[in-house]
mmCIF file of C-alpha atoms in Angstrom:
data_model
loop_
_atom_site.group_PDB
_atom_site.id
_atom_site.type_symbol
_atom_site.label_atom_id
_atom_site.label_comp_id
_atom_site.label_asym_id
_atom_site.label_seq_id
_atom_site.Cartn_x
_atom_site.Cartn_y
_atom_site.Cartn_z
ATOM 1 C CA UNK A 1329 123.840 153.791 183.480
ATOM 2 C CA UNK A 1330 120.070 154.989 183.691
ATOM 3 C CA UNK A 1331 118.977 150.799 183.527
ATOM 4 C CA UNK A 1332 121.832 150.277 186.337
ATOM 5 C CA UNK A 1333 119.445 149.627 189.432
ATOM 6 C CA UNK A 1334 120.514 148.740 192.695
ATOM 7 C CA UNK A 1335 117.334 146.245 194.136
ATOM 8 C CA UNK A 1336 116.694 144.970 197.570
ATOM 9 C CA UNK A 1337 113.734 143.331 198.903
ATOM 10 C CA UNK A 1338 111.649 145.461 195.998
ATOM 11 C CA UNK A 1339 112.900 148.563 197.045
ATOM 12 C CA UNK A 1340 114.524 150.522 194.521
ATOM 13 C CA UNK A 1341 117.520 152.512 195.278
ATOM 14 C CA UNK A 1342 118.943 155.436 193.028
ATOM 15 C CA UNK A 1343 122.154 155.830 194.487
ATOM 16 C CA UNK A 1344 124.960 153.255 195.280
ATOM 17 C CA UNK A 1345 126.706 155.770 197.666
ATOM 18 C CA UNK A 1346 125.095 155.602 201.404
ATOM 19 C CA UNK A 1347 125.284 157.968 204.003
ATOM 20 C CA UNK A 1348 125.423 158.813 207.842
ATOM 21 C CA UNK A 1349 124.077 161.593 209.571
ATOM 22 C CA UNK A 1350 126.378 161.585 212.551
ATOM 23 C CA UNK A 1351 129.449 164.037 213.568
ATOM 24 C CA UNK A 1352 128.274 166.484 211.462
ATOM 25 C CA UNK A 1353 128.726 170.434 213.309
ATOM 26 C CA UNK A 1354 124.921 170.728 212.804
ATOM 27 C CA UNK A 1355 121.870 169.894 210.333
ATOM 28 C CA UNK A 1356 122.567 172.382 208.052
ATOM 29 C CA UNK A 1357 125.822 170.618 207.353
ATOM 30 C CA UNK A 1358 124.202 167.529 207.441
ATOM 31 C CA UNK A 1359 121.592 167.806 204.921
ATOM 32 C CA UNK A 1360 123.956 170.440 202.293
ATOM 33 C CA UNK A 1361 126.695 167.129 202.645
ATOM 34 C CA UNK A 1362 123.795 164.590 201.824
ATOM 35 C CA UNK A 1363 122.569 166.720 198.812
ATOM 36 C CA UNK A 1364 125.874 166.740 197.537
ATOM 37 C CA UNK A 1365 126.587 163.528 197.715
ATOM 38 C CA UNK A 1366 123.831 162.374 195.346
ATOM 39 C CA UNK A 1367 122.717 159.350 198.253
ATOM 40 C CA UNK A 1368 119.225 158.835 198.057
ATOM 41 C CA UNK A 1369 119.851 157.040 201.478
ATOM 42 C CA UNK A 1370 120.554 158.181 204.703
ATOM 43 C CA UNK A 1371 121.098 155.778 207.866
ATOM 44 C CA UNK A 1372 120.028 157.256 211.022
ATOM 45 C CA UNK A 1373 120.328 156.297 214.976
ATOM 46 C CA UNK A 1374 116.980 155.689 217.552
ATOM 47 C CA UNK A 1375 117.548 157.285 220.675
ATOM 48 C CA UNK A 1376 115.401 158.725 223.357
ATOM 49 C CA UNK A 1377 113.480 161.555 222.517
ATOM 50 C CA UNK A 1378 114.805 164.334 224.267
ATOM 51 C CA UNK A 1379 111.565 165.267 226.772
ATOM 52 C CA UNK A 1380 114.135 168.462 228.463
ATOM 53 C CA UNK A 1381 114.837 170.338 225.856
ATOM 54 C CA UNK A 1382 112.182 170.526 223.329
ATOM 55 C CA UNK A 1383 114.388 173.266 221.556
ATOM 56 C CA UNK A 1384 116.649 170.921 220.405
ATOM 57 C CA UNK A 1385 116.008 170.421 216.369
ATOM 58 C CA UNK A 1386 114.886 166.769 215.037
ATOM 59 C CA UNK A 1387 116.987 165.897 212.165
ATOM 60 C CA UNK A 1388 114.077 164.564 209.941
ATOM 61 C CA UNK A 1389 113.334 168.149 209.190
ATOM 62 C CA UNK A 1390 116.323 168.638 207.523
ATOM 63 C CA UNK A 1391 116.069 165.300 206.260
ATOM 64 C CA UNK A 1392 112.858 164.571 204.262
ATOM 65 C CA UNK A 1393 111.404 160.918 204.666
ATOM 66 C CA UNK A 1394 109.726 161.694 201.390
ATOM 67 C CA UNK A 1395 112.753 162.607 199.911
ATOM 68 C CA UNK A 1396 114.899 160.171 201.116
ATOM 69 C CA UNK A 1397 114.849 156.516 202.289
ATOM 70 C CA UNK A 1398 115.719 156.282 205.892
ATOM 71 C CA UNK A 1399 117.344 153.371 206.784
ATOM 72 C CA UNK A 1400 117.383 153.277 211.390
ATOM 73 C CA UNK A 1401 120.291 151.154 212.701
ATOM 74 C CA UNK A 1402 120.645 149.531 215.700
ATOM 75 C CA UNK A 1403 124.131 151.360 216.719
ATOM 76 C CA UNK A 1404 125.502 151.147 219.977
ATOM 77 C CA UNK A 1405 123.618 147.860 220.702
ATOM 78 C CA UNK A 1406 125.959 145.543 222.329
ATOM 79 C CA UNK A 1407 123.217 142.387 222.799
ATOM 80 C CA UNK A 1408 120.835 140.991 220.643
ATOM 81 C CA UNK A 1409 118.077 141.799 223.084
ATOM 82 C CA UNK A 1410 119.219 145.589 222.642
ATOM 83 C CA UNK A 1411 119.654 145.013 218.838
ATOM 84 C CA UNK A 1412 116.255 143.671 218.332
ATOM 85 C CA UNK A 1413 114.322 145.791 220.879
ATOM 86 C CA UNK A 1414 116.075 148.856 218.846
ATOM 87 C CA UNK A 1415 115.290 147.487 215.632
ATOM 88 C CA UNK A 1416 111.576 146.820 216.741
ATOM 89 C CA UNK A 1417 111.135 150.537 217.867
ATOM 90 C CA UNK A 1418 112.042 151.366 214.751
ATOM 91 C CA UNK A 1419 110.096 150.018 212.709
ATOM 92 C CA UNK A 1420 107.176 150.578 214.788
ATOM 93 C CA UNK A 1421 107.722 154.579 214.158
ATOM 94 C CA UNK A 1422 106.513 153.952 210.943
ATOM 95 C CA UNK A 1423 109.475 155.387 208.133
ATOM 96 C CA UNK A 1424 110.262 152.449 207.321
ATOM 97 C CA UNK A 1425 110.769 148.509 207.111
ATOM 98 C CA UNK A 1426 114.592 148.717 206.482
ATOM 99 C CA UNK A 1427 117.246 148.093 209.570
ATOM 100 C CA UNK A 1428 120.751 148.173 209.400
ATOM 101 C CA UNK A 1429 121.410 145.534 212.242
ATOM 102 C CA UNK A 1430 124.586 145.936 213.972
ATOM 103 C CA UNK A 1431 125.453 144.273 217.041
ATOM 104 C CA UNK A 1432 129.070 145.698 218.527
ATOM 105 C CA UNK A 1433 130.804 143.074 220.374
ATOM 106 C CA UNK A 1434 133.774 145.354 221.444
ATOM 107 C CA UNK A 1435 134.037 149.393 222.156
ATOM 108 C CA UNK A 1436 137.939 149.548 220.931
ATOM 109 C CA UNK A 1437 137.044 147.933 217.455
ATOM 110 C CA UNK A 1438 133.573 148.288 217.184
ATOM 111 C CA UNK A 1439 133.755 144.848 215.224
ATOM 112 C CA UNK A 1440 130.593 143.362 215.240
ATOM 113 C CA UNK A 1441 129.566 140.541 217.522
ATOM 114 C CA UNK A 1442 128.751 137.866 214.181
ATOM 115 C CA UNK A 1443 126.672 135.735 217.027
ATOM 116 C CA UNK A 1444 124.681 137.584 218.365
ATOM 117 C CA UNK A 1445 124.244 139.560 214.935
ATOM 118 C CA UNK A 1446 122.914 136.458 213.399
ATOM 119 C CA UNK A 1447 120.381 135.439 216.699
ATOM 120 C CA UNK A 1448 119.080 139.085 216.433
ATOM 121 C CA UNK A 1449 118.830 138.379 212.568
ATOM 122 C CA UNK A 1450 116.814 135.591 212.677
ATOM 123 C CA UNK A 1451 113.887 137.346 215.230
ATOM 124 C CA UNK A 1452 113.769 140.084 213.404
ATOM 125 C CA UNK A 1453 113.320 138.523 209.730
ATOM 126 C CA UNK A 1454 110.436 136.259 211.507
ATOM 127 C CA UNK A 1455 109.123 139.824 212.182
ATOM 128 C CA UNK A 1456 108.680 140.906 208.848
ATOM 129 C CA UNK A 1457 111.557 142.863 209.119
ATOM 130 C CA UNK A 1458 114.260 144.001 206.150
ATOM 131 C CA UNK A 1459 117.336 143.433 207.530
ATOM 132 C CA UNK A 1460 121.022 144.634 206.519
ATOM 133 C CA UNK A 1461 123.234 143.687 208.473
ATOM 134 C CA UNK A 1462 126.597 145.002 209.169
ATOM 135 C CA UNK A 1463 129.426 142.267 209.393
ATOM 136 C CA UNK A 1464 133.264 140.982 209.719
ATOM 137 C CA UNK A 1465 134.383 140.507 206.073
ATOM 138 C CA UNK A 1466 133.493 136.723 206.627
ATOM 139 C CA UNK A 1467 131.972 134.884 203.592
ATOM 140 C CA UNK A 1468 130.745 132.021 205.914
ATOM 141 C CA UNK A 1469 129.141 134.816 208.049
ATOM 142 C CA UNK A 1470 127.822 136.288 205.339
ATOM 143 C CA UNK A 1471 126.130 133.318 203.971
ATOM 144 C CA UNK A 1472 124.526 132.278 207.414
ATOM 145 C CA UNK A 1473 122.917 135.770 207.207
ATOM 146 C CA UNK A 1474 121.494 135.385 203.643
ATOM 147 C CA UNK A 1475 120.482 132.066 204.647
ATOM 148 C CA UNK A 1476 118.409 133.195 207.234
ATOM 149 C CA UNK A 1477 116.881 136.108 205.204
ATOM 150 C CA UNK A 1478 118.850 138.890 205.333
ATOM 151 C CA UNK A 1479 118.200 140.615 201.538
ATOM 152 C CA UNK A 1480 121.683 142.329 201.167
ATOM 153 C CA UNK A 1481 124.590 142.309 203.846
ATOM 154 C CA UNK A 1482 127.251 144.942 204.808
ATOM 155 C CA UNK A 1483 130.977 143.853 205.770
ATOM 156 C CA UNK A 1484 133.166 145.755 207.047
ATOM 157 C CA UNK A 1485 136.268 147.732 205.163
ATOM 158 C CA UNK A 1486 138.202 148.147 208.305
ATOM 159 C CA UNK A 1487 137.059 148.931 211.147
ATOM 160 C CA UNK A 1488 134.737 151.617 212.008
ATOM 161 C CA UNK A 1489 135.559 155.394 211.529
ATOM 162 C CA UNK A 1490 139.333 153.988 210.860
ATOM 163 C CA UNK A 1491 139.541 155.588 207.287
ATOM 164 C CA UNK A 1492 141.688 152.451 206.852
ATOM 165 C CA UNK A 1493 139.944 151.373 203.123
ATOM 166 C CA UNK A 1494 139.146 147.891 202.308
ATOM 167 C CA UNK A 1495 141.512 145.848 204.416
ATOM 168 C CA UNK A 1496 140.722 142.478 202.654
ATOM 169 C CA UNK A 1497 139.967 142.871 199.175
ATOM 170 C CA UNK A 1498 140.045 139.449 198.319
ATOM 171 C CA UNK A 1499 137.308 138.039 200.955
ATOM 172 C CA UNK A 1500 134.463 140.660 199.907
ATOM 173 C CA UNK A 1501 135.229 139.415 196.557
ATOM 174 C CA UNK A 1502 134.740 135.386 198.066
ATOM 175 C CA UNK A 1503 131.879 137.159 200.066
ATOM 176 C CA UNK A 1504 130.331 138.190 196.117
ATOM 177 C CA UNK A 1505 130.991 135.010 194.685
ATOM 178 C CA UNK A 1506 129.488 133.313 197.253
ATOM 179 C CA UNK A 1507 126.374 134.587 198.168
ATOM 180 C CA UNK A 1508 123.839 135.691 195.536
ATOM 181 C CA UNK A 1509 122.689 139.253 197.107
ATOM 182 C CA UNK A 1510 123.745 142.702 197.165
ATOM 183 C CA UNK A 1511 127.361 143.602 199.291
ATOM 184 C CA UNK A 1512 126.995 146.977 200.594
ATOM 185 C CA UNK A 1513 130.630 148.123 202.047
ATOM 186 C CA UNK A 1514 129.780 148.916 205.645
ATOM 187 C CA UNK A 1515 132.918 151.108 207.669
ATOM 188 C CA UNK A 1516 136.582 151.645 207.534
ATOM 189 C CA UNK A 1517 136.184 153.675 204.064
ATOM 190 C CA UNK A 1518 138.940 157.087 204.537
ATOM 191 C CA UNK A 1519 138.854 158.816 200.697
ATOM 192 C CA UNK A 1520 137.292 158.147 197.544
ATOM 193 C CA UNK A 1521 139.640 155.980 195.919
ATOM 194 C CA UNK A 1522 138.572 153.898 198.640
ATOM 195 C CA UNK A 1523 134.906 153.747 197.455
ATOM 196 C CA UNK A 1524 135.487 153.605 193.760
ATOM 197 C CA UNK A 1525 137.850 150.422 194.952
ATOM 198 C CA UNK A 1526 134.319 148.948 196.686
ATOM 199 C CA UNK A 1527 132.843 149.611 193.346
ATOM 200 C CA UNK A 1528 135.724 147.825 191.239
ATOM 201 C CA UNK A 1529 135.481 145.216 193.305
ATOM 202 C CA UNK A 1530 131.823 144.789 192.152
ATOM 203 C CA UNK A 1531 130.193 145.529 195.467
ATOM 204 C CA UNK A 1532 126.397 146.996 194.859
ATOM 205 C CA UNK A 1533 126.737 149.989 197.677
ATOM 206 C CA UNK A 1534 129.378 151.655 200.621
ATOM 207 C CA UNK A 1535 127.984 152.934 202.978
ATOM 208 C CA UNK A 1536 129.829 155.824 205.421
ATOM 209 C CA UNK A 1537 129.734 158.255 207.416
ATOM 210 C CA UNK A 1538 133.245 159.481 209.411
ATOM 211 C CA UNK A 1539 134.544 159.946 206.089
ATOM 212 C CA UNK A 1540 132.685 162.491 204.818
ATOM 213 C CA UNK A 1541 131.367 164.245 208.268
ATOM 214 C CA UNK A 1542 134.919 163.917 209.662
ATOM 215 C CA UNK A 1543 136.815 165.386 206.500
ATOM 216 C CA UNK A 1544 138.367 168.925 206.579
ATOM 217 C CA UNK A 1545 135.561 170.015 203.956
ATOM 218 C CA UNK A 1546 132.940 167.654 204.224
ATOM 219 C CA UNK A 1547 130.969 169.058 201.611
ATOM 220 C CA UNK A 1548 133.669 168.499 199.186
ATOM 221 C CA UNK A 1549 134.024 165.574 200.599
ATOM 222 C CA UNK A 1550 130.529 164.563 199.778
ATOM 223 C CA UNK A 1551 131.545 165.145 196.623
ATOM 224 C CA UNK A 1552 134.382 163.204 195.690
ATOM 225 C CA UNK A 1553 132.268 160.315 197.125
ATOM 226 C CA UNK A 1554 130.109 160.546 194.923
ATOM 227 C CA UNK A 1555 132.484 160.689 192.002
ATOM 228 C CA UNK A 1556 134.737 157.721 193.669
ATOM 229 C CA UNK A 1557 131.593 155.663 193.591
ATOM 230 C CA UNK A 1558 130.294 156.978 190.117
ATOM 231 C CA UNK A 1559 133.866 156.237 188.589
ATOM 232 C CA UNK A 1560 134.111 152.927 190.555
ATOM 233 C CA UNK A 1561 130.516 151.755 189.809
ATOM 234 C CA UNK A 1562 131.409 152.611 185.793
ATOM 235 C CA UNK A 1563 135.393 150.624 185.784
ATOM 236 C CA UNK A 1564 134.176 147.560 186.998
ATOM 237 C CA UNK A 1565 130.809 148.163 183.983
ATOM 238 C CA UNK A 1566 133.585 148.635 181.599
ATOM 239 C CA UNK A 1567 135.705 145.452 182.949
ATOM 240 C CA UNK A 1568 139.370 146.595 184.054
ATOM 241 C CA UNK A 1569 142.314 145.025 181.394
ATOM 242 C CA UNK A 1570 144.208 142.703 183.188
ATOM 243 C CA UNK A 1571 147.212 143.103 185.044
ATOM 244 C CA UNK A 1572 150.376 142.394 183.636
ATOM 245 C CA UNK A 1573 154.160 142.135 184.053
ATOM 246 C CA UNK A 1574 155.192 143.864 181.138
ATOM 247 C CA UNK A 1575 154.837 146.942 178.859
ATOM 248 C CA UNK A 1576 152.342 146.502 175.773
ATOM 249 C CA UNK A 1577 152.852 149.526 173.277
ATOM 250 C CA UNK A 1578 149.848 151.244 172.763
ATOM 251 C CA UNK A 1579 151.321 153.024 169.627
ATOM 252 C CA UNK A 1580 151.952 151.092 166.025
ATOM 253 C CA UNK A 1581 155.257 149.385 165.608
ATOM 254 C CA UNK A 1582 154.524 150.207 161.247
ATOM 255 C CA UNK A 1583 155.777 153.418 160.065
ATOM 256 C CA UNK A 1584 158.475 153.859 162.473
ATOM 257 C CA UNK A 1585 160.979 156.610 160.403
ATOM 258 C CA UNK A 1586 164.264 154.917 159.605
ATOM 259 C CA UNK A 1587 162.457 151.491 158.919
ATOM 260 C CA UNK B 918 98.927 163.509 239.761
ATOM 261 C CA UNK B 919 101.132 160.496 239.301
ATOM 262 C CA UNK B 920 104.928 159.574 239.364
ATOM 263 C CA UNK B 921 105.799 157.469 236.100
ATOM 264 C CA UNK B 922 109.606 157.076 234.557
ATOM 265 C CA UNK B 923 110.277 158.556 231.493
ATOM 266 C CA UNK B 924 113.164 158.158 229.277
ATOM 267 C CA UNK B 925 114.712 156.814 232.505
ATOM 268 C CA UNK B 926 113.485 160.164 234.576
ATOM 269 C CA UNK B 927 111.218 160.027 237.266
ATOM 270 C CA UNK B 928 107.908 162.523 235.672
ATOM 271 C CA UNK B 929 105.032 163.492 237.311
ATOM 272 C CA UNK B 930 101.791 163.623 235.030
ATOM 273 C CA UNK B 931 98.008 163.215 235.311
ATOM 274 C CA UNK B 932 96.306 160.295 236.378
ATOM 275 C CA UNK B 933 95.193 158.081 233.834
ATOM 276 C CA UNK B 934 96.570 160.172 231.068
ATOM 277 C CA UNK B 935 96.527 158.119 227.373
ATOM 278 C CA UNK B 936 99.708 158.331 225.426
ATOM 279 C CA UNK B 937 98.328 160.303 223.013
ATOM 280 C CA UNK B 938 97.572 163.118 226.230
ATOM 281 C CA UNK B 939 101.460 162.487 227.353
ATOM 282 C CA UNK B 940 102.346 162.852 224.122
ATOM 283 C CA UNK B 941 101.012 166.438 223.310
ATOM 284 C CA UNK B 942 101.314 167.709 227.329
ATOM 285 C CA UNK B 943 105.331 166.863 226.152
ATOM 286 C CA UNK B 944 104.737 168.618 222.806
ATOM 287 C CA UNK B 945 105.942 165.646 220.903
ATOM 288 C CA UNK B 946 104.922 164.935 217.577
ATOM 289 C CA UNK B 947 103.772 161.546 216.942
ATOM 290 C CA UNK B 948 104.922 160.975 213.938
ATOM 291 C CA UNK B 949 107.987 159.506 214.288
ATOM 292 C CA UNK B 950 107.988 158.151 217.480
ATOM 293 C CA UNK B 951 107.737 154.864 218.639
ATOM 294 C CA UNK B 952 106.505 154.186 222.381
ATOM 295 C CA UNK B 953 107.732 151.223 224.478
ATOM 296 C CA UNK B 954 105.346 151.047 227.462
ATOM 297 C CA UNK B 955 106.593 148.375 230.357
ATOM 298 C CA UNK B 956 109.621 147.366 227.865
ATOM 299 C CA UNK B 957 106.227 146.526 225.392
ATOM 300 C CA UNK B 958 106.032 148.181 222.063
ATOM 301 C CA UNK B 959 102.765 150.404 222.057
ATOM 302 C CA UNK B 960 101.485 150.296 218.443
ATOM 303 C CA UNK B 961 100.299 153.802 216.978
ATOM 304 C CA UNK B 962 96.851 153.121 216.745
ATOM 305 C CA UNK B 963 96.701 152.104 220.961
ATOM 306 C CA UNK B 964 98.115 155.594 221.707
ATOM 307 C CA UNK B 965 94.738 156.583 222.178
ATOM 308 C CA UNK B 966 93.362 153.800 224.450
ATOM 309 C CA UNK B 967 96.530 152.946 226.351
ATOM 310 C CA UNK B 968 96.500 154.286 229.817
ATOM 311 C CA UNK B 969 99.136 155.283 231.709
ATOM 312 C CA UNK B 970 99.682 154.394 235.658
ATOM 313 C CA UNK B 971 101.071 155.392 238.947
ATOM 314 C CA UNK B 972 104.807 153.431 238.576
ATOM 315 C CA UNK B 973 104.954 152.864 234.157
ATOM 316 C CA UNK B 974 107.585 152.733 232.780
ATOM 317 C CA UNK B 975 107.962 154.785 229.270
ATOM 318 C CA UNK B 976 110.137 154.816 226.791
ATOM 319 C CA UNK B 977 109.790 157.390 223.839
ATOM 320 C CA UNK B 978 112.219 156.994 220.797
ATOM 321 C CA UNK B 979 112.790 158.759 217.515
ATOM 322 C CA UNK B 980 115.382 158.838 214.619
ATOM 323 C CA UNK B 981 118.500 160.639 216.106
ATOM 324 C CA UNK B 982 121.447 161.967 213.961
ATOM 325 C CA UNK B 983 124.418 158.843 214.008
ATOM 326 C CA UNK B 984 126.182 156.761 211.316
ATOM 327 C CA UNK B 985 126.591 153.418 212.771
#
């Protein structure tokens, strides 16, 4: 599938499997789970640099910017204000043009706050800005956000770090048909049959985090993604047969001894 | 020397240091950071010319380990 690009805003992406860097048990982890996986994309948090302890290790030297595409998002932002103050900061580090815009409107769910994702949105296309952002599996959400700019955007599975899978199957697939830009499963995916579903779905990307970092082997882990996306990405190439009620032999009727 | 809040901690450095000086007395790299001086963005190429005072508020950020 070498002709089999994923595209957004111009930027060219090798892999259609997406990564975190977070709950990892440290940066060696980190980077040996994101080689696995294949990702060519890693999302990362902006926090204060810590001015106490200078000892501490910066996780873009595990992570090469040249190597990979960084992609900041705005977790933990629970305004637009924070969201867009984040995302600005970001960009102004100089990586990159990317955000992954979330804006959390609850701490038990972690569901996204779809008004105050789309206000943040709008600023920070006007800015110049590349914005993904992460949303409820709502095709009318979804389409206010293209509307407004947004190049791609990322529902929701389930909810975050759940491991639940793709809890609505049937509204990303009204989220594909109706807007015209790359769906990049955002959250919620547990296991790889859960990202080769994203990918028979017809979604472009998924992209996790808990499920790898969080898994007993996470290195493994990393690579059964990779597969589950690889396989996924390939089914829904080859177009699935339908589903039916009953059997069709697969072996010639002709021939049959004691015809 | 002056009392400025960093990060949210109070700091004492220099009087009229740039943000470039603050910058290397910390023994940050400046590659990756973005500075928010006064809850205003500081582009890269005013690290140089923007002073600091007595009372500033100073916000340094970088790209932290986190999924979402």
């Amino acid at each position: 599938m070498a002709d089999d690009r994923l595209i957004i805003a111009g930027i060219e992406f090798q892999s259609r499997l997406w990564v975190g860097t977070g709950k990892y048990k440290d940066f060696a982890e980190t980077k040996k789970a994101i080689e696995v996986s294949g990702t060519d994309v890693v999302t990362v948090s902006v926090r204060r640099v810590n001015i106490i302890d200078k000892s501490k290790e910066n996780l873009l030297d595990y992570i090469d910017p040249k190597k990979y595409k960084i992609l900041p998002n705005t977790a933990g932002c629970y305004t637009a204000k924070d969201a867009i103050r984040t995302a600005m900061l970001a960009a102004e580090a100089g990586i990159t043009k990317l955000v992954k815009l979330e804006v959390i409107g609850d701490d038990k769910t972690l569901f996204p706050d779809n008004e105050a994702t789309l206000e943040a949105a709008k600023v920070l296309v006007k800015e110049g800005l590349i914005v993904l952002p992460y949303t409820s599996d709502d095709p009318i959400m979804a389409k206010k956000l293209v509307d407004i700019g947004c190049p791609a955007v990322m529902p929701l599975a389930a909810p975050i770090g759940s491991g639940l899978g793709i809890r609505n199957p049937y509204n990303i697939r009204i989220i594909m048909e109706m807007v015209k830009v790359p769906i990049i499963v955002d959250a919620g995916v547990g296991t790889a049959s859960d990202v080769a579903l994203a990918m028979e779905l017809g979604c472009d990307a998924v992209l996790l985090n808990t499920a790898i970092a969080g898994a007993k082997d996470p290195i493994a882990m990393a690579e059964a993604m990779k597969y589950g996306v690889l396989g996924g990405r390939l089914a829904f190439k080859a177009g699935r047969i339908p589903k039916k009620l009953y059997a069709t032999a697969s072996s010639p009727l002709d021939g049959m001894i004691g015809n | 020397m002056m009392i400025i809040t960093l990060n949210g901690e109070k700091k004492e450095v220099p009087e009229s240091i740039s943000i470039t000086g603050l910058l290397e007395l910390l023994k940050i790299q400046h590659q990756q950071v973005a500075v928010e001086l006064n809850m205003e963005i500081v582009r890269k190429d005013k690290f140089d010319v923007m002073v600091i005072h007595e009372g500033d508020s100073l916000e340094v950020v970088s790209f932290m380990a986190g999924g979402r």
